[in-house]
Amino acid sequence: MRTRTLLSLATAVTALSLTAAVPATAASTAAGAVLTTGGTGGTPVVVGTTLNASLASGTAATFHSSATGSTGVSCTGSQFTATVTGNPTAPGTATESVTSHTFDSSTCTANVSGVLGVNGISLGNLPYSATVTSSGAVTVTPPSGSTIRATVTLRTLLGNVSCVYQASGLSGTASNANNGITFTDQQFTKVSGSSLCFANGYFTATYAPVSAGGAPVFVN
């Protein structure tokens, strides 16, 4: 799911999370696992399987200064990798370990006054724990005692500036319509950085499809 800048914070990163598999829009009537391939009620995803996802085609991961604004950073390249750690019978809650959530800085732009570009974005305190329920609710949490921490390095007329943000966790929604996960206006708070770094960042991104060995993942 490319190198997110002020954003990733994502997800992050991100990520962000990005993170879990993809959710069902209606409850499955067939007995089976929460995460499957081949369709709803299909083949259970085996514990230990690696899941991958990039941003949905034609979309961007954004990190804006407000939930309703458009000022901030946008990246068209971001991806995440997760390992399935639990996949019980549906209805239930599957668990995953998010081992990587990156943003491709070469695809990132910023429309912040005084900022010329984005040099990089990195997420700290990985791996994150992720859960996805049969109803499609996705949560991403950092290790106990830590935060989802994102460092965005901006290029300015006066040199490079690092903006550090953190969030206690992320909430998203999985959908079988695109086999993806969407994060909307997830708030990060600035920990350190110059006045060019806004006080809060709101992360939005859709990662789709989430796949296991190239096969789209469904949530049941």
CSV table of N, CA and C in Angstrom, one decimal, residues 39-191:
chain,number,residue,atom,x,y,z
A,39,GLY,N,-13.7,-15.7,-3.4
A,39,GLY,CA,-15.0,-15.2,-3.2
A,39,GLY,C,-15.4,-15.3,-1.7
A,40,THR,N,-16.6,-14.8,-1.4
A,40,THR,CA,-17.1,-14.9,0.0
A,40,THR,C,-17.4,-16.4,0.2
A,41,GLY,N,-17.1,-16.9,1.4
A,41,GLY,CA,-17.3,-18.3,1.7
A,41,GLY,C,-16.3,-19.2,1.0
A,42,GLY,N,-15.3,-18.6,0.5
A,42,GLY,CA,-14.3,-19.4,-0.3
A,42,GLY,C,-13.2,-20.1,0.5
A,43,THR,N,-12.0,-20.2,-0.1
A,43,THR,CA,-10.9,-20.9,0.6
A,43,THR,C,-10.4,-20.0,1.7
A,44,PRO,N,-10.3,-20.6,2.9
A,44,PRO,CA,-9.8,-19.8,4.1
A,44,PRO,C,-8.3,-19.4,3.8
A,45,VAL,N,-8.0,-18.2,4.2
A,45,VAL,CA,-6.6,-17.7,4.2
A,45,VAL,C,-5.8,-18.4,5.3
A,46,VAL,N,-4.7,-19.0,5.0
A,46,VAL,CA,-4.0,-19.8,6.1
A,46,VAL,C,-3.2,-18.8,6.9
A,47,VAL,N,-3.2,-19.1,8.2
A,47,VAL,CA,-2.4,-18.3,9.2
A,47,VAL,C,-0.9,-18.4,8.7
A,48,GLY,N,-0.3,-17.2,8.7
A,48,GLY,CA,1.1,-17.2,8.2
A,48,GLY,C,1.2,-16.6,6.8
A,49,THR,N,0.0,-16.5,6.1
A,49,THR,CA,0.0,-16.0,4.8
A,49,THR,C,0.3,-14.5,4.8
A,50,THR,N,1.1,-14.0,3.8
A,50,THR,CA,1.4,-12.6,3.6
A,50,THR,C,0.4,-11.9,2.7
A,51,LEU,N,-0.1,-10.8,3.2
A,51,LEU,CA,-1.1,-10.0,2.5
A,51,LEU,C,-0.4,-8.7,2.0
A,52,ASN,N,-0.7,-8.3,0.8
A,52,ASN,CA,-0.2,-7.1,0.2
A,52,ASN,C,-1.2,-6.2,-0.4
A,53,ALA,N,-1.0,-4.9,-0.3
A,53,ALA,CA,-2.0,-4.0,-1.0
A,53,ALA,C,-1.3,-2.7,-1.3
A,54,SER,N,-1.6,-2.1,-2.4
A,54,SER,CA,-1.2,-0.8,-2.8
A,54,SER,C,-2.4,0.1,-2.8
A,55,LEU,N,-2.2,1.4,-3.1
A,55,LEU,CA,-3.4,2.3,-3.2
A,55,LEU,C,-4.3,1.9,-4.3
A,56,ALA,N,-5.5,2.1,-4.2
A,56,ALA,CA,-6.5,1.8,-5.2
A,56,ALA,C,-6.1,2.6,-6.5
A,57,SER,N,-6.3,2.0,-7.6
A,57,SER,CA,-5.9,2.6,-8.9
A,57,SER,C,-6.6,4.0,-9.0
A,58,GLY,N,-5.8,5.0,-9.4
A,58,GLY,CA,-6.3,6.3,-9.6
A,58,GLY,C,-6.5,7.1,-8.3
A,59,THR,N,-6.1,6.6,-7.2
A,59,THR,CA,-6.3,7.4,-5.9
A,59,THR,C,-5.0,7.8,-5.3
A,60,ALA,N,-5.1,8.6,-4.3
A,60,ALA,CA,-3.9,9.1,-3.6
A,60,ALA,C,-4.1,9.0,-2.1
A,61,ALA,N,-3.1,8.9,-1.3
A,61,ALA,CA,-3.1,8.9,0.1
A,61,ALA,C,-2.8,10.4,0.5
A,62,THR,N,-3.7,11.0,1.3
A,62,THR,CA,-3.6,12.4,1.6
A,62,THR,C,-3.4,12.6,3.1
A,63,PHE,N,-2.7,13.6,3.5
A,63,PHE,CA,-2.5,14.0,4.9
A,63,PHE,C,-2.8,15.5,4.9
A,64,HIS,N,-4.0,15.9,5.3
A,64,HIS,CA,-4.4,17.3,5.3
A,64,HIS,C,-4.3,18.0,6.6
A,65,SER,N,-4.3,19.3,6.6
A,65,SER,CA,-4.2,20.0,7.9
A,65,SER,C,-5.5,20.1,8.6
A,66,SER,N,-6.6,19.7,8.0
A,66,SER,CA,-7.9,19.7,8.6
A,66,SER,C,-8.8,18.6,7.9
A,67,ALA,N,-9.8,18.2,8.6
A,67,ALA,CA,-10.6,17.1,8.0
A,67,ALA,C,-11.4,17.6,6.8
A,68,THR,N,-11.6,18.9,6.7
A,68,THR,CA,-12.4,19.4,5.6
A,68,THR,C,-11.6,20.2,4.6
A,69,GLY,N,-10.3,20.3,4.9
A,69,GLY,CA,-9.4,21.1,4.0
A,69,GLY,C,-8.7,20.3,2.9
A,70,SER,N,-7.9,21.0,2.1
A,70,SER,CA,-7.1,20.3,1.0
A,70,SER,C,-5.7,20.7,1.1
A,71,THR,N,-5.2,21.4,2.1
A,71,THR,CA,-3.8,21.8,2.3
A,71,THR,C,-3.1,20.6,3.0
A,72,GLY,N,-2.0,20.3,2.4
A,72,GLY,CA,-1.2,19.2,3.0
A,72,GLY,C,-0.4,18.4,2.0
A,73,VAL,N,-0.3,17.1,2.2
A,73,VAL,CA,0.6,16.3,1.3
A,73,VAL,C,-0.3,15.2,0.7
A,74,SER,N,0.1,14.9,-0.6
A,74,SER,CA,-0.6,13.8,-1.3
A,74,SER,C,0.4,12.9,-2.0
A,75,CYS,N,0.2,11.6,-1.9
A,75,CYS,CA,1.0,10.6,-2.5
A,75,CYS,C,0.2,9.6,-3.3
A,76,THR,N,0.6,9.3,-4.5
A,76,THR,CA,-0.1,8.3,-5.3
A,76,THR,C,0.6,7.0,-5.2
A,77,GLY,N,1.7,6.9,-4.5
A,77,GLY,CA,2.3,5.6,-4.3
A,77,GLY,C,2.5,5.2,-2.8
A,78,SER,N,1.8,4.2,-2.4
A,78,SER,CA,1.9,3.7,-1.0
A,78,SER,C,1.5,2.3,-1.0
A,79,GLN,N,2.0,1.5,-0.1
A,79,GLN,CA,1.7,0.1,0.1
A,79,GLN,C,1.9,-0.4,1.5
A,80,PHE,N,1.3,-1.6,1.8
A,80,PHE,CA,1.5,-2.2,3.1
A,80,PHE,C,1.6,-3.7,2.9
A,81,THR,N,2.3,-4.3,3.9
A,81,THR,CA,2.5,-5.8,3.9
A,81,THR,C,2.1,-6.2,5.3
A,82,ALA,N,1.3,-7.3,5.4
A,82,ALA,CA,0.9,-7.8,6.7
A,82,ALA,C,0.9,-9.3,6.6
A,83,THR,N,1.0,-9.9,7.8
A,83,THR,CA,1.0,-11.4,7.9
A,83,THR,C,-0.3,-11.8,8.7
A,84,VAL,N,-1.0,-12.7,8.3
A,84,VAL,CA,-2.2,-13.2,9.0
A,84,VAL,C,-1.8,-14.0,10.2
A,85,THR,N,-2.3,-13.6,11.4
A,85,THR,CA,-1.9,-14.3,12.6
A,85,THR,C,-3.1,-15.0,13.2
A,86,GLY,N,-4.3,-14.8,12.7
A,86,GLY,CA,-5.4,-15.5,13.2
A,86,GLY,C,-6.6,-15.3,12.2
A,87,ASN,N,-7.3,-16.4,11.9
A,87,ASN,CA,-8.4,-16.4,10.9
A,87,ASN,C,-9.5,-17.4,11.4
A,88,PRO,N,-10.3,-17.0,12.3
A,88,PRO,CA,-11.3,-17.9,12.9
A,88,PRO,C,-12.5,-18.1,12.0
A,89,THR,N,-13.4,-18.9,12.4
A,89,THR,CA,-14.6,-19.1,11.7
A,89,THR,C,-15.5,-17.9,11.8
A,90,ALA,N,-16.1,-17.5,10.7
A,90,ALA,CA,-17.0,-16.4,10.6
A,90,ALA,C,-18.4,-16.7,11.2
A,91,PRO,N,-19.0,-15.8,11.9
A,91,PRO,CA,-18.6,-14.4,12.1
A,91,PRO,C,-17.5,-14.4,13.2
A,92,GLY,N,-16.5,-13.5,13.1
A,92,GLY,CA,-15.5,-13.4,14.0
A,92,GLY,C,-14.6,-12.3,13.7
A,93,THR,N,-13.3,-12.3,14.3
A,93,THR,CA,-12.4,-11.3,14.1
A,93,THR,C,-11.0,-11.9,13.7
A,94,ALA,N,-10.5,-11.5,12.5
A,94,ALA,CA,-9.2,-12.0,12.1
A,94,ALA,C,-8.2,-11.0,12.6
A,95,THR,N,-7.0,-11.5,12.8
A,95,THR,CA,-5.9,-10.7,13.2
A,95,THR,C,-4.7,-10.8,12.3
A,96,GLU,N,-4.0,-9.7,12.2
A,96,GLU,CA,-2.8,-9.6,11.4
A,96,GLU,C,-1.7,-8.8,12.0
A,97,SER,N,-0.5,-8.9,11.5
A,97,SER,CA,0.7,-8.2,11.9
A,97,SER,C,1.2,-7.4,10.7
A,98,VAL,N,1.1,-6.0,10.8
A,98,VAL,CA,1.5,-5.2,9.7
A,98,VAL,C,3.0,-4.9,9.9
A,99,THR,N,3.8,-5.5,9.0
A,99,THR,CA,5.2,-5.5,9.0
A,99,THR,C,5.8,-4.4,8.2
A,100,SER,N,5.1,-3.8,7.3
A,100,SER,CA,5.6,-2.8,6.4
A,100,SER,C,4.5,-1.9,6.0
A,101,HIS,N,4.8,-0.6,6.0
A,101,HIS,CA,3.8,0.4,5.4
A,101,HIS,C,4.6,1.6,4.9
A,102,THR,N,4.7,1.7,3.6
A,102,THR,CA,5.6,2.7,3.0
A,102,THR,C,4.9,3.6,2.1
A,103,PHE,N,5.6,4.8,1.8
A,103,PHE,CA,5.1,5.8,0.9
A,103,PHE,C,6.2,6.1,0.0
A,104,ASP,N,5.9,6.2,-1.3
A,104,ASP,CA,6.9,6.5,-2.3
A,104,ASP,C,7.1,8.0,-2.5
A,105,SER,N,8.1,8.6,-1.9
A,105,SER,CA,8.3,10.0,-1.9
A,105,SER,C,8.3,10.6,-3.3
A,106,SER,N,8.7,9.8,-4.3
A,106,SER,CA,8.8,10.4,-5.7
A,106,SER,C,7.4,10.6,-6.2
A,107,THR,N,6.4,10.1,-5.6
A,107,THR,CA,5.0,10.3,-6.0
A,107,THR,C,4.3,11.3,-5.1
A,108,CYS,N,5.0,11.9,-4.2
A,108,CYS,CA,4.3,12.8,-3.2
A,108,CYS,C,4.5,14.3,-3.6
A,109,THR,N,3.5,15.1,-3.4
A,109,THR,CA,3.5,16.5,-3.6
A,109,THR,C,2.9,17.2,-2.4
A,110,ALA,N,3.3,18.5,-2.2
A,110,ALA,CA,2.8,19.2,-1.1
A,110,ALA,C,2.3,20.6,-1.6
A,111,ASN,N,1.2,21.1,-1.1
A,111,ASN,CA,0.7,22.4,-1.4
A,111,ASN,C,0.7,23.3,-0.2
A,112,VAL,N,1.8,23.1,0.6
A,112,VAL,CA,1.9,23.9,1.9
A,112,VAL,C,2.8,25.1,1.6
A,113,SER,N,2.4,26.2,2.0
A,113,SER,CA,3.2,27.5,1.7
A,113,SER,C,4.6,27.3,2.3
A,114,GLY,N,5.6,27.6,1.4
A,114,GLY,CA,7.0,27.5,1.8
A,114,GLY,C,7.7,26.2,1.6
A,115,VAL,N,6.9,25.2,1.2
A,115,VAL,CA,7.4,23.8,1.0
A,115,VAL,C,7.6,23.6,-0.5
A,116,LEU,N,8.8,23.1,-0.9
A,116,LEU,CA,9.1,22.9,-2.3
A,116,LEU,C,8.8,21.4,-2.7
A,117,GLY,N,8.8,20.5,-1.7
A,117,GLY,CA,8.6,19.1,-2.1
A,117,GLY,C,8.7,18.2,-0.9
A,118,VAL,N,8.6,16.9,-1.1
A,118,VAL,CA,8.6,15.9,0.0
A,118,VAL,C,9.8,15.0,-0.2
A,119,ASN,N,10.8,15.0,0.7
A,119,ASN,CA,12.0,14.2,0.6
A,119,ASN,C,11.8,12.7,1.1
A,120,GLY,N,10.8,12.5,2.0
A,120,GLY,CA,10.6,11.2,2.5
A,120,GLY,C,9.6,11.1,3.6
A,121,ILE,N,9.1,9.9,3.8
A,121,ILE,CA,8.2,9.6,4.9
A,121,ILE,C,8.5,8.2,5.4
A,122,SER,N,8.6,8.2,6.7
A,122,SER,CA,8.9,6.9,7.4
A,122,SER,C,8.0,6.7,8.6
A,123,LEU,N,7.6,5.4,8.8
A,123,LEU,CA,6.7,5.1,9.9
A,123,LEU,C,7.5,4.3,10.9
A,124,GLY,N,7.4,4.7,12.2
A,124,GLY,CA,8.1,4.0,13.3
A,124,GLY,C,7.2,3.1,14.1
A,125,ASN,N,7.9,2.3,14.9
A,125,ASN,CA,7.2,1.4,15.9
A,125,ASN,C,6.5,0.3,15.3
A,126,LEU,N,6.9,-0.1,14.1
A,126,LEU,CA,6.4,-1.3,13.4
A,126,LEU,C,7.0,-2.5,14.2
A,127,PRO,N,6.3,-3.7,14.1
A,127,PRO,CA,5.0,-4.0,13.4
A,127,PRO,C,3.8,-3.5,14.2
A,128,TYR,N,2.7,-3.3,13.5
A,128,TYR,CA,1.5,-2.9,14.1
A,128,TYR,C,0.6,-4.1,14.2
A,129,SER,N,-0.3,-4.1,15.1
A,129,SER,CA,-1.4,-5.2,15.2
A,129,SER,C,-2.6,-4.7,14.5
A,130,ALA,N,-3.2,-5.5,13.7
A,130,ALA,CA,-4.5,-5.2,13.0
A,130,ALA,C,-5.5,-6.2,13.2
A,131,THR,N,-6.8,-5.8,13.2
A,131,THR,CA,-7.9,-6.7,13.3
A,131,THR,C,-8.9,-6.3,12.2
A,132,VAL,N,-9.6,-7.3,11.7
A,132,VAL,CA,-10.7,-7.1,10.8
A,132,VAL,C,-11.9,-8.0,11.2
A,133,THR,N,-13.0,-7.4,11.4
A,133,THR,CA,-14.2,-8.1,11.8
A,133,THR,C,-15.0,-8.6,10.6
A,134,SER,N,-16.0,-9.5,10.9
A,134,SER,CA,-16.8,-9.9,9.8
A,134,SER,C,-17.7,-8.8,9.3
A,135,SER,N,-17.9,-7.8,10.1
A,135,SER,CA,-18.7,-6.6,9.6
A,135,SER,C,-17.9,-5.6,8.8
A,136,GLY,N,-16.6,-5.8,8.7
A,136,GLY,CA,-15.7,-5.0,7.9
A,136,GLY,C,-15.0,-3.9,8.7
A,137,ALA,N,-15.1,-3.9,10.0
A,137,ALA,CA,-14.4,-2.9,10.8
A,137,ALA,C,-12.9,-3.3,11.0
A,138,VAL,N,-12.1,-2.3,10.7
A,138,VAL,CA,-10.6,-2.5,10.7
A,138,VAL,C,-10.0,-1.6,11.7
A,139,THR,N,-9.1,-2.2,12.6
A,139,THR,CA,-8.4,-1.4,13.5
A,139,THR,C,-6.9,-1.7,13.4
A,140,VAL,N,-6.1,-0.7,13.6
A,140,VAL,CA,-4.6,-0.8,13.5
A,140,VAL,C,-4.1,-0.2,14.8
A,141,THR,N,-3.3,-0.9,15.5
A,141,THR,CA,-2.7,-0.4,16.8
A,141,THR,C,-1.2,-0.7,16.9
A,142,PRO,N,-0.5,0.2,17.5
A,142,PRO,CA,1.0,0.0,17.7
A,142,PRO,C,1.2,-0.9,18.8
A,143,PRO,N,2.5,-1.3,19.0
A,143,PRO,CA,2.9,-2.1,20.2
A,143,PRO,C,2.5,-1.4,21.5
A,144,SER,N,2.3,-2.1,22.5
A,144,SER,CA,1.9,-1.6,23.8
A,144,SER,C,2.9,-0.5,24.3
A,145,GLY,N,2.4,0.6,24.7
A,145,GLY,CA,3.2,1.7,25.2
A,145,GLY,C,3.8,2.6,24.1
A,146,SER,N,3.5,2.4,22.9
A,146,SER,CA,4.0,3.2,21.8
A,146,SER,C,2.9,3.8,21.0
A,147,THR,N,3.2,4.5,19.9
A,147,THR,CA,2.2,5.1,19.0
A,147,THR,C,2.6,4.8,17.6
A,148,ILE,N,1.6,5.0,16.7
A,148,ILE,CA,1.9,5.0,15.3
A,148,ILE,C,2.6,6.3,15.0
A,149,ARG,N,3.9,6.3,14.7
A,149,ARG,CA,4.7,7.5,14.6
A,149,ARG,C,5.1,7.6,13.1
A,150,ALA,N,4.9,8.8,12.6
A,150,ALA,CA,5.3,9.1,11.2
A,150,ALA,C,6.2,10.3,11.1
A,151,THR,N,7.3,10.2,10.4
A,151,THR,CA,8.2,11.3,10.2
A,151,THR,C,8.2,11.7,8.7
A,152,VAL,N,7.8,13.0,8.5
A,152,VAL,CA,7.7,13.5,7.1
A,152,VAL,C,8.8,14.5,7.0
A,153,THR,N,9.7,14.3,6.0
A,153,THR,CA,10.8,15.3,5.7
A,153,THR,C,10.4,16.1,4.5
A,154,LEU,N,10.3,17.4,4.7
A,154,LEU,CA,9.9,18.3,3.7
A,154,LEU,C,11.1,19.2,3.2
A,155,ARG,N,11.1,19.5,1.9
A,155,ARG,CA,12.2,20.3,1.3
A,155,ARG,C,11.6,21.7,1.2
A,156,THR,N,12.4,22.7,1.9
A,156,THR,CA,11.9,24.1,1.9
A,156,THR,C,13.1,25.0,1.4
A,157,LEU,N,12.8,26.2,1.2
A,157,LEU,CA,13.8,27.2,0.7
A,157,LEU,C,14.9,27.3,1.7
A,158,LEU,N,14.6,27.0,3.0
A,158,LEU,CA,15.7,27.1,4.0
A,158,LEU,C,16.3,25.8,4.4
A,159,GLY,N,16.0,24.7,3.6
A,159,GLY,CA,16.6,23.4,3.9
A,159,GLY,C,15.5,22.4,4.2
A,160,ASN,N,15.9,21.3,4.7
A,160,ASN,CA,15.0,20.2,5.0
A,160,ASN,C,14.4,20.4,6.4
A,161,VAL,N,13.1,20.1,6.5
A,161,VAL,CA,12.4,20.2,7.8
A,161,VAL,C,11.7,18.8,8.0
A,162,SER,N,11.9,18.3,9.3
A,162,SER,CA,11.2,17.1,9.7
A,162,SER,C,10.0,17.4,10.5
A,163,CYS,N,8.9,16.8,10.1
A,163,CYS,CA,7.7,16.9,10.9
A,163,CYS,C,7.3,15.5,11.5
A,164,VAL,N,7.2,15.4,12.8
A,164,VAL,CA,6.9,14.1,13.4
A,164,VAL,C,5.5,14.2,14.0
A,165,TYR,N,4.7,13.1,13.6
A,165,TYR,CA,3.3,13.0,14.1
A,165,TYR,C,3.1,11.7,14.7
A,166,GLN,N,2.1,11.6,15.5
A,166,GLN,CA,1.7,10.3,16.1
A,166,GLN,C,0.2,10.1,16.3
A,167,ALA,N,-0.2,8.9,16.3
A,167,ALA,CA,-1.6,8.5,16.5
A,167,ALA,C,-1.6,7.3,17.4
A,168,SER,N,-2.6,7.2,18.2
A,168,SER,CA,-2.8,6.0,19.1
A,168,SER,C,-3.2,4.8,18.4
A,169,GLY,N,-3.8,5.0,17.2
A,169,GLY,CA,-4.3,3.9,16.4
A,169,GLY,C,-5.1,4.4,15.2
A,170,LEU,N,-5.5,3.5,14.3
A,170,LEU,CA,-6.2,3.9,13.1
A,170,LEU,C,-7.5,3.0,13.0
A,171,SER,N,-8.5,3.6,12.5
A,171,SER,CA,-9.8,2.8,12.2
A,171,SER,C,-10.1,2.9,10.8
A,172,GLY,N,-10.5,1.8,10.2
A,172,GLY,CA,-10.9,1.8,8.7
A,172,GLY,C,-12.0,0.9,8.5
A,173,THR,N,-12.4,0.8,7.2
A,173,THR,CA,-13.5,0.0,6.8
A,173,THR,C,-13.1,-0.9,5.6
A,174,ALA,N,-13.4,-2.2,5.7
A,174,ALA,CA,-13.0,-3.1,4.6
A,174,ALA,C,-14.3,-3.3,3.8
A,175,SER,N,-14.1,-3.5,2.4
A,175,SER,CA,-15.3,-3.7,1.6
A,175,SER,C,-14.9,-4.8,0.5
A,176,ASN,N,-15.9,-5.7,0.3
A,176,ASN,CA,-15.7,-6.7,-0.7
A,176,ASN,C,-16.0,-6.2,-2.1
A,177,ALA,N,-16.5,-5.0,-2.2
A,177,ALA,CA,-16.8,-4.4,-3.5
A,177,ALA,C,-15.5,-4.1,-4.3
A,178,ASN,N,-14.4,-3.8,-3.5
A,178,ASN,CA,-13.1,-3.6,-4.2
A,178,ASN,C,-12.0,-4.4,-3.5
A,179,ASN,N,-12.4,-5.2,-2.6
A,179,ASN,CA,-11.4,-6.0,-1.8
A,179,ASN,C,-10.4,-5.1,-1.1
A,180,GLY,N,-10.9,-4.0,-0.7
A,180,GLY,CA,-9.9,-3.0,-0.1
A,180,GLY,C,-10.3,-2.5,1.3
A,181,ILE,N,-9.4,-1.7,1.8
A,181,ILE,CA,-9.6,-1.0,3.1
A,181,ILE,C,-9.4,0.5,2.9
A,182,THR,N,-10.4,1.2,3.5
A,182,THR,CA,-10.4,2.6,3.4
A,182,THR,C,-10.2,3.3,4.8
A,183,PHE,N,-9.3,4.2,4.9
A,183,PHE,CA,-9.1,5.0,6.1
A,183,PHE,C,-9.6,6.5,5.8
A,184,THR,N,-10.4,7.1,6.6
A,184,THR,CA,-10.9,8.4,6.3
A,184,THR,C,-10.7,9.3,7.5
A,185,ASP,N,-9.9,10.4,7.2
A,185,ASP,CA,-9.7,11.5,8.2
A,185,ASP,C,-9.2,11.0,9.5
A,186,GLN,N,-8.2,10.1,9.5
A,186,GLN,CA,-7.6,9.6,10.7
A,186,GLN,C,-6.7,10.6,11.3
A,187,GLN,N,-6.9,11.1,12.5
A,187,GLN,CA,-6.1,12.2,13.0
A,187,GLN,C,-4.8,11.8,13.6
A,188,PHE,N,-3.8,12.6,13.2
A,188,PHE,CA,-2.4,12.5,13.8
A,188,PHE,C,-2.1,13.8,14.5
A,189,THR,N,-1.4,13.8,15.5
A,189,THR,CA,-1.0,15.0,16.3
A,189,THR,C,0.5,15.3,16.1
A,190,LYS,N,0.9,16.5,15.9
A,190,LYS,CA,2.3,16.8,15.8
A,190,LYS,C,3.0,16.7,17.1
A,191,VAL,N,4.2,16.0,17.0
A,191,VAL,CA,5.0,15.8,18.2
A,191,VAL,C,6.2,16.8,18.2
